[in-house]
Short mmCIF file of N, CA, C and O in Angstrom, two decimals:
data_model
loop_
_atom_site.label_atom_id
_atom_site.label_comp_id
_atom_site.label_asym_id
_atom_site.label_seq_id
_atom_site.Cartn_x
_atom_site.Cartn_y
_atom_site.Cartn_z
N MET A 634 41.67 47.62 -28.24
CA MET A 634 40.63 46.96 -27.45
C MET A 634 39.23 47.49 -27.76
O MET A 634 38.33 46.70 -27.93
N PRO A 635 39.01 48.80 -27.85
CA PRO A 635 37.65 49.27 -28.15
C PRO A 635 37.14 48.78 -29.50
O PRO A 635 35.97 48.48 -29.64
N SER A 636 38.02 48.67 -30.52
CA SER A 636 37.55 48.20 -31.82
C SER A 636 37.11 46.73 -31.74
O SER A 636 36.17 46.33 -32.41
N GLN A 637 37.77 45.91 -30.94
CA GLN A 637 37.36 44.53 -30.77
C GLN A 637 36.03 44.44 -30.03
O GLN A 637 35.21 43.61 -30.34
N LEU A 638 35.81 45.35 -29.09
CA LEU A 638 34.56 45.37 -28.36
C LEU A 638 33.40 45.72 -29.29
O LEU A 638 32.35 45.11 -29.24
N ILE A 639 33.62 46.68 -30.17
CA ILE A 639 32.58 47.05 -31.13
C ILE A 639 32.28 45.88 -32.06
O ILE A 639 31.14 45.58 -32.34
N LEU A 640 33.31 45.20 -32.56
CA LEU A 640 33.08 44.07 -33.44
C LEU A 640 32.36 42.93 -32.75
O LEU A 640 31.63 42.18 -33.39
N ALA A 641 32.51 42.80 -31.45
CA ALA A 641 31.80 41.74 -30.72
C ALA A 641 30.30 41.98 -30.71
O ALA A 641 29.53 41.07 -30.50
N HIS A 642 29.88 43.21 -30.99
CA HIS A 642 28.45 43.52 -31.01
C HIS A 642 27.87 43.51 -32.41
O HIS A 642 26.77 43.99 -32.63
N GLY A 643 28.61 43.01 -33.37
CA GLY A 643 28.07 42.83 -34.71
C GLY A 643 28.18 44.03 -35.62
O GLY A 643 27.59 44.04 -36.68
N VAL A 644 28.89 45.07 -35.23
CA VAL A 644 29.06 46.22 -36.09
C VAL A 644 30.32 45.99 -36.90
O VAL A 644 31.41 45.90 -36.35
N GLY A 645 30.20 45.87 -38.17
CA GLY A 645 31.34 45.58 -39.03
C GLY A 645 30.84 44.78 -40.22
O GLY A 645 29.70 44.90 -40.62
N LYS A 646 31.67 43.96 -40.78
CA LYS A 646 31.27 43.15 -41.91
C LYS A 646 30.28 42.08 -41.45
O LYS A 646 30.40 41.54 -40.37
N PRO A 647 29.29 41.78 -42.29
CA PRO A 647 28.31 40.77 -41.88
C PRO A 647 28.92 39.38 -41.79
O PRO A 647 29.85 39.05 -42.51
N PHE A 648 28.38 38.56 -40.92
CA PHE A 648 28.75 37.17 -40.72
C PHE A 648 30.21 37.00 -40.31
O PHE A 648 30.82 35.99 -40.58
N GLU A 649 30.76 38.01 -39.69
CA GLU A 649 32.15 37.93 -39.27
C GLU A 649 32.20 38.25 -37.78
O GLU A 649 32.08 39.39 -37.38
N SER A 650 32.36 37.24 -36.97
CA SER A 650 32.37 37.44 -35.54
C SER A 650 33.73 37.06 -34.97
O SER A 650 34.29 36.03 -35.32
N PRO A 651 34.25 37.89 -34.07
CA PRO A 651 35.52 37.54 -33.45
C PRO A 651 35.36 36.46 -32.37
O PRO A 651 36.34 35.94 -31.87
N LEU A 652 34.12 36.14 -32.01
CA LEU A 652 33.88 35.11 -31.00
C LEU A 652 33.96 33.73 -31.63
O LEU A 652 33.49 33.52 -32.75
N PRO A 653 34.53 32.76 -30.94
CA PRO A 653 34.57 31.39 -31.48
C PRO A 653 33.15 30.83 -31.57
O PRO A 653 32.27 31.13 -30.75
N LEU A 654 32.92 29.99 -32.57
CA LEU A 654 31.60 29.41 -32.80
C LEU A 654 31.14 28.59 -31.60
O LEU A 654 29.97 28.63 -31.22
N SER A 655 32.06 27.88 -30.95
CA SER A 655 31.68 27.06 -29.80
C SER A 655 31.16 27.92 -28.65
O SER A 655 30.21 27.55 -27.97
N LEU A 656 31.77 29.08 -28.44
CA LEU A 656 31.30 30.00 -27.40
C LEU A 656 29.91 30.53 -27.73
O LEU A 656 29.04 30.58 -26.88
N TYR A 657 29.71 30.89 -28.98
CA TYR A 657 28.42 31.42 -29.42
C TYR A 657 27.32 30.36 -29.27
O TYR A 657 26.26 30.63 -28.71
N LEU A 658 27.57 29.15 -29.76
CA LEU A 658 26.57 28.09 -29.67
C LEU A 658 26.33 27.65 -28.23
O LEU A 658 25.19 27.34 -27.85
N GLY A 659 27.39 27.62 -27.42
CA GLY A 659 27.23 27.27 -26.01
C GLY A 659 26.37 28.28 -25.27
O GLY A 659 25.51 27.92 -24.46
N ALA A 660 26.61 29.56 -25.54
CA ALA A 660 25.80 30.61 -24.89
C ALA A 660 24.35 30.54 -25.36
O ALA A 660 23.42 30.73 -24.56
N ALA A 661 24.13 30.26 -26.64
CA ALA A 661 22.76 30.13 -27.15
C ALA A 661 22.05 28.95 -26.49
O ALA A 661 20.89 29.06 -26.07
N ALA A 662 22.73 27.81 -26.38
CA ALA A 662 22.13 26.64 -25.75
C ALA A 662 21.85 26.89 -24.27
O ALA A 662 20.80 26.51 -23.76
N LEU A 663 22.78 27.55 -23.60
CA LEU A 663 22.58 27.86 -22.18
C LEU A 663 21.40 28.81 -21.98
O LEU A 663 20.63 28.65 -21.03
N THR A 664 21.23 29.75 -22.88
CA THR A 664 20.09 30.68 -22.81
C THR A 664 18.78 29.93 -22.92
O THR A 664 17.83 30.17 -22.16
N VAL A 665 18.69 28.99 -23.86
CA VAL A 665 17.48 28.21 -24.02
C VAL A 665 17.22 27.34 -22.80
O VAL A 665 16.10 27.26 -22.28
N ILE A 666 18.26 26.70 -22.27
CA ILE A 666 18.11 25.83 -21.10
C ILE A 666 17.65 26.64 -19.89
O ILE A 666 16.73 26.23 -19.17
N VAL A 667 18.25 27.80 -19.66
CA VAL A 667 17.88 28.63 -18.52
C VAL A 667 16.44 29.14 -18.66
O VAL A 667 15.67 29.14 -17.70
N SER A 668 16.05 29.53 -19.87
CA SER A 668 14.68 30.03 -20.05
C SER A 668 13.65 28.92 -19.81
O SER A 668 12.61 29.15 -19.21
N PHE A 669 13.96 27.69 -20.27
CA PHE A 669 13.04 26.58 -20.00
C PHE A 669 13.03 26.24 -18.52
O PHE A 669 11.97 25.90 -17.97
N ALA A 670 14.17 26.31 -17.85
CA ALA A 670 14.22 26.04 -16.41
C ALA A 670 13.40 27.07 -15.64
O ALA A 670 12.66 26.70 -14.72
N ILE A 671 13.52 28.31 -16.01
CA ILE A 671 12.73 29.36 -15.34
C ILE A 671 11.25 29.10 -15.55
O ILE A 671 10.45 29.18 -14.61
N ARG A 672 10.87 28.76 -16.77
CA ARG A 672 9.45 28.49 -17.06
C ARG A 672 8.95 27.28 -16.27
O ARG A 672 7.82 27.24 -15.80
N ALA A 673 9.79 26.27 -16.10
CA ALA A 673 9.39 25.08 -15.37
C ALA A 673 9.31 25.32 -13.88
O ALA A 673 8.46 24.75 -13.19
N LEU A 674 10.19 26.16 -13.32
CA LEU A 674 10.26 26.35 -11.87
C LEU A 674 9.35 27.45 -11.34
O LEU A 674 8.94 27.40 -10.19
N VAL A 675 9.02 28.43 -12.16
CA VAL A 675 8.17 29.53 -11.70
C VAL A 675 6.71 29.08 -11.83
O VAL A 675 6.29 28.64 -12.90
N PRO A 676 5.95 29.19 -10.77
CA PRO A 676 4.55 28.74 -10.84
C PRO A 676 3.72 29.64 -11.76
O PRO A 676 4.03 30.82 -11.96
N ASP A 677 2.67 29.05 -12.33
CA ASP A 677 1.78 29.82 -13.20
C ASP A 677 1.05 30.87 -12.39
O ASP A 677 0.63 30.64 -11.25
N ARG A 678 0.87 32.02 -13.01
CA ARG A 678 0.11 33.09 -12.37
C ARG A 678 -1.33 32.99 -12.80
O ARG A 678 -1.67 32.33 -13.77
N ASP A 679 -2.18 33.69 -12.07
CA ASP A 679 -3.56 33.80 -12.46
C ASP A 679 -3.59 34.58 -13.77
O ASP A 679 -2.92 35.59 -13.92
N HIS A 680 -4.38 34.14 -14.73
CA HIS A 680 -4.38 34.77 -16.04
C HIS A 680 -5.32 35.97 -16.12
O HIS A 680 -5.66 36.42 -17.21
N ALA A 681 -5.74 36.47 -14.97
CA ALA A 681 -6.57 37.67 -14.98
C ALA A 681 -5.73 38.85 -15.46
O ALA A 681 -4.56 38.98 -15.14
N VAL A 682 -6.35 39.70 -16.26
CA VAL A 682 -5.64 40.85 -16.81
C VAL A 682 -5.49 41.90 -15.72
O VAL A 682 -6.45 42.27 -15.05
N THR A 683 -4.27 42.35 -15.53
CA THR A 683 -4.04 43.41 -14.56
C THR A 683 -3.90 44.72 -15.30
O THR A 683 -3.25 44.80 -16.34
N GLU A 684 -4.54 45.72 -14.79
CA GLU A 684 -4.49 47.04 -15.40
C GLU A 684 -3.22 47.75 -14.98
O GLU A 684 -2.95 47.89 -13.79
N ARG A 685 -2.42 48.17 -15.95
CA ARG A 685 -1.22 48.94 -15.68
C ARG A 685 -1.29 50.21 -16.49
O ARG A 685 -0.62 50.36 -17.49
N ARG A 686 -2.13 51.10 -16.10
CA ARG A 686 -2.31 52.32 -16.86
C ARG A 686 -1.56 53.46 -16.21
O ARG A 686 -1.86 53.87 -15.10
N LEU A 687 -0.58 53.96 -16.91
CA LEU A 687 0.20 55.08 -16.42
C LEU A 687 -0.42 56.41 -16.82
O LEU A 687 -0.26 57.40 -16.12
N LEU A 688 -1.13 56.41 -17.94
CA LEU A 688 -1.60 57.66 -18.51
C LEU A 688 -3.12 57.83 -18.47
O LEU A 688 -3.62 58.84 -18.92
N GLY A 689 -3.84 56.85 -18.00
CA GLY A 689 -5.29 56.91 -18.05
C GLY A 689 -5.78 56.35 -19.38
O GLY A 689 -5.00 56.17 -20.32
N PRO A 690 -7.08 56.10 -19.50
CA PRO A 690 -7.62 55.46 -20.72
C PRO A 690 -7.38 56.30 -21.99
O PRO A 690 -7.00 55.77 -23.03
N ARG A 691 -7.59 57.59 -21.92
CA ARG A 691 -7.39 58.44 -23.11
C ARG A 691 -5.91 58.53 -23.49
O ARG A 691 -5.56 58.46 -24.66
N GLY A 692 -5.05 58.66 -22.50
CA GLY A 692 -3.62 58.73 -22.76
C GLY A 692 -3.09 57.44 -23.36
O GLY A 692 -2.23 57.47 -24.25
N VAL A 693 -3.60 56.29 -22.89
CA VAL A 693 -3.18 55.01 -23.43
C VAL A 693 -3.63 54.87 -24.88
O VAL A 693 -2.87 54.40 -25.73
N THR A 694 -4.84 55.32 -25.19
CA THR A 694 -5.34 55.27 -26.56
C THR A 694 -4.48 56.12 -27.49
O THR A 694 -4.10 55.68 -28.58
N ILE A 695 -4.13 57.31 -27.05
CA ILE A 695 -3.27 58.19 -27.85
C ILE A 695 -1.89 57.56 -28.03
O ILE A 695 -1.33 57.56 -29.13
N LEU A 696 -1.33 57.02 -26.95
CA LEU A 696 -0.02 56.40 -27.02
C LEU A 696 -0.03 55.21 -27.98
O LEU A 696 0.90 55.03 -28.77
N ILE A 697 -1.08 54.40 -27.95
CA ILE A 697 -1.18 53.25 -28.84
C ILE A 697 -1.24 53.72 -30.29
O ILE A 697 -0.58 53.15 -31.16
N ARG A 698 -2.01 54.77 -30.58
CA ARG A 698 -2.08 55.29 -31.95
C ARG A 698 -0.71 55.78 -32.43
O ARG A 698 -0.30 55.53 -33.55
N VAL A 699 0.00 56.51 -31.55
CA VAL A 699 1.33 57.01 -31.91
C VAL A 699 2.28 55.84 -32.16
O VAL A 699 3.03 55.84 -33.15
N LEU A 700 2.26 54.83 -31.29
CA LEU A 700 3.13 53.67 -31.47
C LEU A 700 2.77 52.87 -32.72
O LEU A 700 3.65 52.32 -33.39
N GLN A 701 1.47 52.83 -33.09
CA GLN A 701 1.07 52.16 -34.32
C GLN A 701 1.65 52.86 -35.54
O GLN A 701 2.15 52.22 -36.47
N VAL A 702 1.59 54.19 -35.54
CA VAL A 702 2.15 54.95 -36.66
C VAL A 702 3.66 54.74 -36.73
O VAL A 702 4.21 54.51 -37.82
N ILE A 703 4.34 54.79 -35.59
CA ILE A 703 5.79 54.57 -35.57
C ILE A 703 6.12 53.17 -36.08
O ILE A 703 7.06 52.99 -36.87
N ALA A 704 5.36 52.16 -35.64
CA ALA A 704 5.61 50.78 -36.08
C ALA A 704 5.40 50.64 -37.58
O ALA A 704 6.19 49.97 -38.27
N LEU A 705 4.36 51.28 -38.12
CA LEU A 705 4.11 51.21 -39.56
C LEU A 705 5.21 51.91 -40.35
O LEU A 705 5.65 51.43 -41.39
N VAL A 706 5.68 53.05 -39.85
CA VAL A 706 6.78 53.77 -40.52
C VAL A 706 8.05 52.92 -40.49
O VAL A 706 8.75 52.79 -41.50
N PHE A 707 8.37 52.31 -39.33
CA PHE A 707 9.55 51.45 -39.23
C PHE A 707 9.44 50.26 -40.17
O PHE A 707 10.42 49.88 -40.82
N LEU A 708 8.26 49.66 -40.26
CA LEU A 708 8.08 48.52 -41.16
C LEU A 708 8.28 48.95 -42.61
O LEU A 708 8.99 48.28 -43.37
N ALA A 709 7.68 50.06 -43.00
CA ALA A 709 7.83 50.55 -44.38
C ALA A 709 9.29 50.88 -44.69
O ALA A 709 9.80 50.52 -45.76
N LEU A 710 9.97 51.56 -43.77
CA LEU A 710 11.37 51.90 -43.99
C LEU A 710 12.25 50.66 -44.05
O LEU A 710 13.18 50.59 -44.87
N ALA A 711 11.97 49.69 -43.20
CA ALA A 711 12.78 48.45 -43.21
C ALA A 711 12.59 47.69 -44.51
O ALA A 711 13.55 47.21 -45.11
N LEU A 712 11.34 47.58 -44.97
CA LEU A 712 11.09 46.89 -46.23
C LEU A 712 11.70 47.64 -47.41
O LEU A 712 12.32 47.04 -48.29
N LEU A 713 11.56 48.95 -47.41
CA LEU A 713 12.11 49.76 -48.49
C LEU A 713 13.63 49.72 -48.50
O LEU A 713 14.25 49.54 -49.55
N SER A 714 14.24 49.85 -47.33
CA SER A 714 15.70 49.83 -47.28
C SER A 714 16.24 48.45 -47.63
O SER A 714 17.29 48.33 -48.25
N GLY A 715 15.54 47.40 -47.25
CA GLY A 715 15.98 46.06 -47.60
C GLY A 715 15.87 45.79 -49.09
O GLY A 715 16.68 45.04 -49.65
N ALA A 716 14.90 46.41 -49.75
CA ALA A 716 14.73 46.21 -51.18
C ALA A 716 15.64 47.11 -52.01
O ALA A 716 16.06 46.73 -53.11
N VAL A 717 15.97 48.29 -51.52
CA VAL A 717 16.69 49.28 -52.32
C VAL A 717 18.18 49.29 -52.03
O VAL A 717 19.00 49.33 -52.94
N ILE A 718 18.56 49.25 -50.77
CA ILE A 718 19.97 49.42 -50.40
C ILE A 718 20.69 48.08 -50.54
O ILE A 718 20.32 47.09 -49.93
N ARG A 719 21.73 48.07 -51.34
CA ARG A 719 22.53 46.86 -51.57
C ARG A 719 23.89 47.00 -50.93
O ARG A 719 24.90 46.64 -51.49
N GLU A 720 23.94 47.51 -49.73
CA GLU A 720 25.19 47.77 -49.04
C GLU A 720 25.45 46.67 -48.02
O GLU A 720 24.53 46.19 -47.36
N LEU A 721 26.70 46.27 -47.90
CA LEU A 721 27.07 45.30 -46.87
C LEU A 721 27.25 46.03 -45.55
O LEU A 721 27.58 47.20 -45.51
N GLY A 722 27.06 45.33 -44.49
CA GLY A 722 27.25 45.92 -43.18
C GLY A 722 25.92 46.27 -42.53
O GLY A 722 24.88 45.75 -42.88
N LEU A 723 25.99 47.18 -41.62
CA LEU A 723 24.82 47.56 -40.83
C LEU A 723 23.93 48.50 -41.63
O LEU A 723 24.33 49.60 -41.98
N THR A 724 22.72 48.06 -41.95
CA THR A 724 21.75 48.89 -42.65
C THR A 724 20.54 49.09 -41.74
O THR A 724 20.48 48.59 -40.62
N PHE A 725 19.55 49.77 -42.27
CA PHE A 725 18.40 50.12 -41.44
C PHE A 725 17.56 48.91 -41.03
O PHE A 725 17.06 48.86 -39.91
N ALA A 726 17.37 47.94 -41.92
CA ALA A 726 16.49 46.81 -41.64
C ALA A 726 16.92 46.02 -40.40
O ALA A 726 16.11 45.81 -39.49
N PRO A 727 18.18 45.55 -40.31
CA PRO A 727 18.55 44.82 -39.08
C PRO A 727 18.58 45.72 -37.86
O PRO A 727 18.26 45.28 -36.76
N LEU A 728 18.94 46.98 -38.03
CA LEU A 728 18.93 47.91 -36.91
C LEU A 728 17.51 48.12 -36.39
O LEU A 728 17.27 48.11 -35.18
N ALA A 729 16.56 48.29 -37.31
CA ALA A 729 15.15 48.46 -36.90
C ALA A 729 14.64 47.21 -36.20
O ALA A 729 13.88 47.30 -35.23
N PHE A 730 15.06 46.04 -36.68
CA PHE A 730 14.60 44.81 -36.05
C PHE A 730 15.17 44.65 -34.65
O PHE A 730 14.44 44.49 -33.68
N TRP A 731 16.51 44.69 -34.54
CA TRP A 731 17.13 44.40 -33.25
C TRP A 731 16.91 45.50 -32.22
O TRP A 731 16.60 45.22 -31.07
N VAL A 732 17.08 46.74 -32.62
CA VAL A 732 16.93 47.83 -31.66
C VAL A 732 15.47 48.22 -31.50
O VAL A 732 14.95 48.31 -30.39
N GLY A 733 14.79 48.45 -32.61
CA GLY A 733 13.41 48.90 -32.54
C GLY A 733 12.46 47.86 -32.02
O GLY A 733 11.72 48.09 -31.06
N LEU A 734 12.47 46.68 -32.64
CA LEU A 734 11.50 45.66 -32.26
C LEU A 734 11.90 44.89 -31.02
O LEU A 734 11.14 44.82 -30.06
N ILE A 735 13.09 44.34 -31.00
CA ILE A 735 13.48 43.48 -29.89
C ILE A 735 13.70 44.30 -28.61
O ILE A 735 13.07 44.05 -27.59
N VAL A 736 14.58 45.29 -28.65
CA VAL A 736 14.88 46.06 -27.44
C VAL A 736 13.72 47.00 -27.11
O VAL A 736 13.22 47.02 -25.99
N GLY A 737 13.28 47.78 -28.08
CA GLY A 737 12.20 48.75 -27.83
C GLY A 737 10.88 48.08 -27.49
O GLY A 737 10.17 48.48 -26.56
N GLY A 738 10.53 47.05 -28.26
CA GLY A 738 9.27 46.35 -28.00
C GLY A 738 9.24 45.65 -26.65
O GLY A 738 8.24 45.68 -25.94
N THR A 739 10.35 45.03 -26.29
CA THR A 739 10.42 44.37 -24.99
C THR A 739 10.34 45.38 -23.86
O THR A 739 9.62 45.17 -22.88
N THR A 740 11.05 46.48 -24.00
CA THR A 740 11.02 47.52 -22.96
C THR A 740 9.62 48.10 -22.81
O THR A 740 9.12 48.25 -21.69
N LEU A 741 8.96 48.41 -23.92
CA LEU A 741 7.60 48.95 -23.85
C LEU A 741 6.62 47.93 -23.28
O LEU A 741 5.69 48.30 -22.55
N SER A 742 6.81 46.66 -23.60
CA SER A 742 5.91 45.63 -23.05
C SER A 742 6.07 45.49 -21.55
O SER A 742 5.11 45.23 -20.84
N VAL A 743 7.30 45.66 -21.05
CA VAL A 743 7.52 45.60 -19.61
C VAL A 743 6.87 46.80 -18.93
O VAL A 743 6.22 46.68 -17.90
N ILE A 744 7.01 47.98 -19.52
CA ILE A 744 6.47 49.19 -18.91
C ILE A 744 4.96 49.27 -19.05
O ILE A 744 4.25 49.57 -18.08
N LEU A 745 4.44 48.99 -20.24
CA LEU A 745 3.02 49.22 -20.51
C LEU A 745 2.17 47.96 -20.49
O LEU A 745 0.96 48.04 -20.64
N GLY A 746 2.76 46.81 -20.37
CA GLY A 746 2.00 45.57 -20.46
C GLY A 746 2.10 45.03 -21.88
O GLY A 746 2.90 45.52 -22.69
N GLY A 747 1.30 44.05 -22.23
CA GLY A 747 1.37 43.42 -23.56
C GLY A 747 0.96 44.37 -24.66
O GLY A 747 -0.16 44.33 -25.14
N ILE A 748 1.87 45.22 -25.08
CA ILE A 748 1.57 46.27 -26.05
C ILE A 748 1.58 45.77 -27.49
O ILE A 748 0.98 46.35 -28.37
N TRP A 749 2.26 44.64 -27.77
CA TRP A 749 2.42 44.18 -29.14
C TRP A 749 1.09 43.87 -29.81
O TRP A 749 0.93 44.05 -31.01
N VAL A 750 0.11 43.42 -29.05
CA VAL A 750 -1.20 43.11 -29.62
C VAL A 750 -1.79 44.35 -30.27
O VAL A 750 -2.45 44.26 -31.30
N HIS A 751 -1.53 45.52 -29.70
CA HIS A 751 -2.09 46.76 -30.22
C HIS A 751 -1.21 47.43 -31.26
O HIS A 751 -1.69 48.18 -32.09
N VAL A 752 0.10 47.19 -31.22
CA VAL A 752 1.06 47.94 -32.03
C VAL A 752 1.51 47.15 -33.27
O VAL A 752 2.06 47.75 -34.19
N ASP A 753 1.29 45.88 -33.35
CA ASP A 753 1.74 45.03 -34.45
C ASP A 753 1.37 45.65 -35.80
O ASP A 753 0.19 45.79 -36.12
N PRO A 754 2.36 46.05 -36.61
CA PRO A 754 2.03 46.73 -37.86
C PRO A 754 1.32 45.83 -38.87
O PRO A 754 0.47 46.29 -39.63
N TRP A 755 1.64 44.53 -38.88
CA TRP A 755 0.96 43.63 -39.82
C TRP A 755 -0.51 43.49 -39.44
O TRP A 755 -1.38 43.46 -40.33
N ALA A 756 -0.81 43.42 -38.15
CA ALA A 756 -2.21 43.34 -37.72
C ALA A 756 -2.94 44.64 -38.01
O ALA A 756 -4.12 44.63 -38.35
N ALA A 757 -2.24 45.78 -37.88
CA ALA A 757 -2.87 47.07 -38.20
C ALA A 757 -3.24 47.14 -39.68
O ALA A 757 -4.32 47.62 -40.04
N ILE A 758 -2.36 46.65 -40.54
CA ILE A 758 -2.67 46.62 -41.97
C ILE A 758 -3.85 45.71 -42.23
O ILE A 758 -4.76 46.05 -43.00
N GLU A 759 -3.87 44.56 -41.57
CA GLU A 759 -4.99 43.62 -41.76
C GLU A 759 -6.30 44.22 -41.28
O GLU A 759 -7.33 44.12 -41.94
N ARG A 760 -6.28 44.89 -40.11
CA ARG A 760 -7.51 45.52 -39.60
C ARG A 760 -7.99 46.62 -40.54
O ARG A 760 -9.19 46.82 -40.70
N THR A 761 -7.06 47.33 -41.16
CA THR A 761 -7.44 48.44 -42.04
C THR A 761 -8.13 47.92 -43.30
O THR A 761 -9.12 48.50 -43.75
N TYR A 762 -7.64 46.83 -43.87
CA TYR A 762 -8.15 46.35 -45.14
C TYR A 762 -9.10 45.17 -45.04
O TYR A 762 -9.53 44.66 -46.07
N ARG A 763 -9.44 44.75 -43.84
CA ARG A 763 -10.37 43.62 -43.70
C ARG A 763 -11.78 44.07 -44.08
O ARG A 763 -12.23 45.14 -43.70
N ILE A 764 -12.48 43.24 -44.82
CA ILE A 764 -13.86 43.53 -45.21
C ILE A 764 -14.75 43.29 -44.01
O ILE A 764 -14.65 42.26 -43.33
N LYS A 765 -15.63 44.23 -43.75
CA LYS A 765 -16.52 44.12 -42.59
C LYS A 765 -17.44 42.90 -42.74
O LYS A 765 -17.85 42.54 -43.84
N ASP A 766 -17.77 42.29 -41.63
CA ASP A 766 -18.68 41.14 -41.55
C ASP A 766 -18.17 39.90 -42.27
O ASP A 766 -18.94 39.00 -42.56
N VAL A 767 -16.87 39.83 -42.59
CA VAL A 767 -16.30 38.64 -43.19
C VAL A 767 -15.24 38.12 -42.23
O VAL A 767 -14.28 38.81 -41.93
N GLU A 768 -15.45 36.93 -41.76
CA GLU A 768 -14.50 36.32 -40.84
C GLU A 768 -13.33 35.75 -41.63
O GLU A 768 -13.52 35.16 -42.69
N PRO A 769 -12.10 35.90 -41.12
CA PRO A 769 -10.96 35.31 -41.82
C PRO A 769 -11.01 33.80 -41.74
O PRO A 769 -11.61 33.22 -40.84
N GLU A 770 -10.39 33.16 -42.72
CA GLU A 770 -10.31 31.70 -42.74
C GLU A 770 -9.53 31.21 -41.53
O GLU A 770 -8.54 31.84 -41.15
N PRO A 771 -9.94 30.12 -40.91
CA PRO A 771 -9.15 29.59 -39.79
C PRO A 771 -7.79 29.13 -40.31
O PRO A 771 -7.69 28.55 -41.39
N ARG A 772 -6.78 29.40 -39.53
CA ARG A 772 -5.43 29.02 -39.92
C ARG A 772 -5.13 27.61 -39.45
O ARG A 772 -5.47 27.23 -38.35
N SER A 773 -4.51 26.85 -40.33
CA SER A 773 -4.12 25.50 -39.95
C SER A 773 -2.81 25.16 -40.63
O SER A 773 -2.44 25.77 -41.63
N LEU A 774 -2.14 24.20 -40.06
CA LEU A 774 -0.85 23.79 -40.63
C LEU A 774 -1.11 22.99 -41.88
O LEU A 774 -0.52 23.05 -42.87
#
């Protein structure tokens, strides 16, 4: 039983799930329906920014810098491991994405507020190499 439980969480051979496809797709569809229902039924809040500072202004600045460095290191390691490691199964890139970004990022956003705007490693790279006084091209489809 414990080995089946572990396999249900995606640890094992890739693209091999012990769950039936109909159960997986039904749960995915139900998740989307429930999230849209919640969005439709919950009234809009005032869009005023609420301050949720646990550490004070200086502590938040230090924490953001530390999280930016961690995000850049995770991005570099994920890209490097995805390019170099040719192993099947659980590698660093999907682990960094699911655990680091999805679980960790969501948890930090709940605790600290919208932290992704400050921690996004791609935006940090862009801010570092952007030429001063040059506006980026507007993005369009």
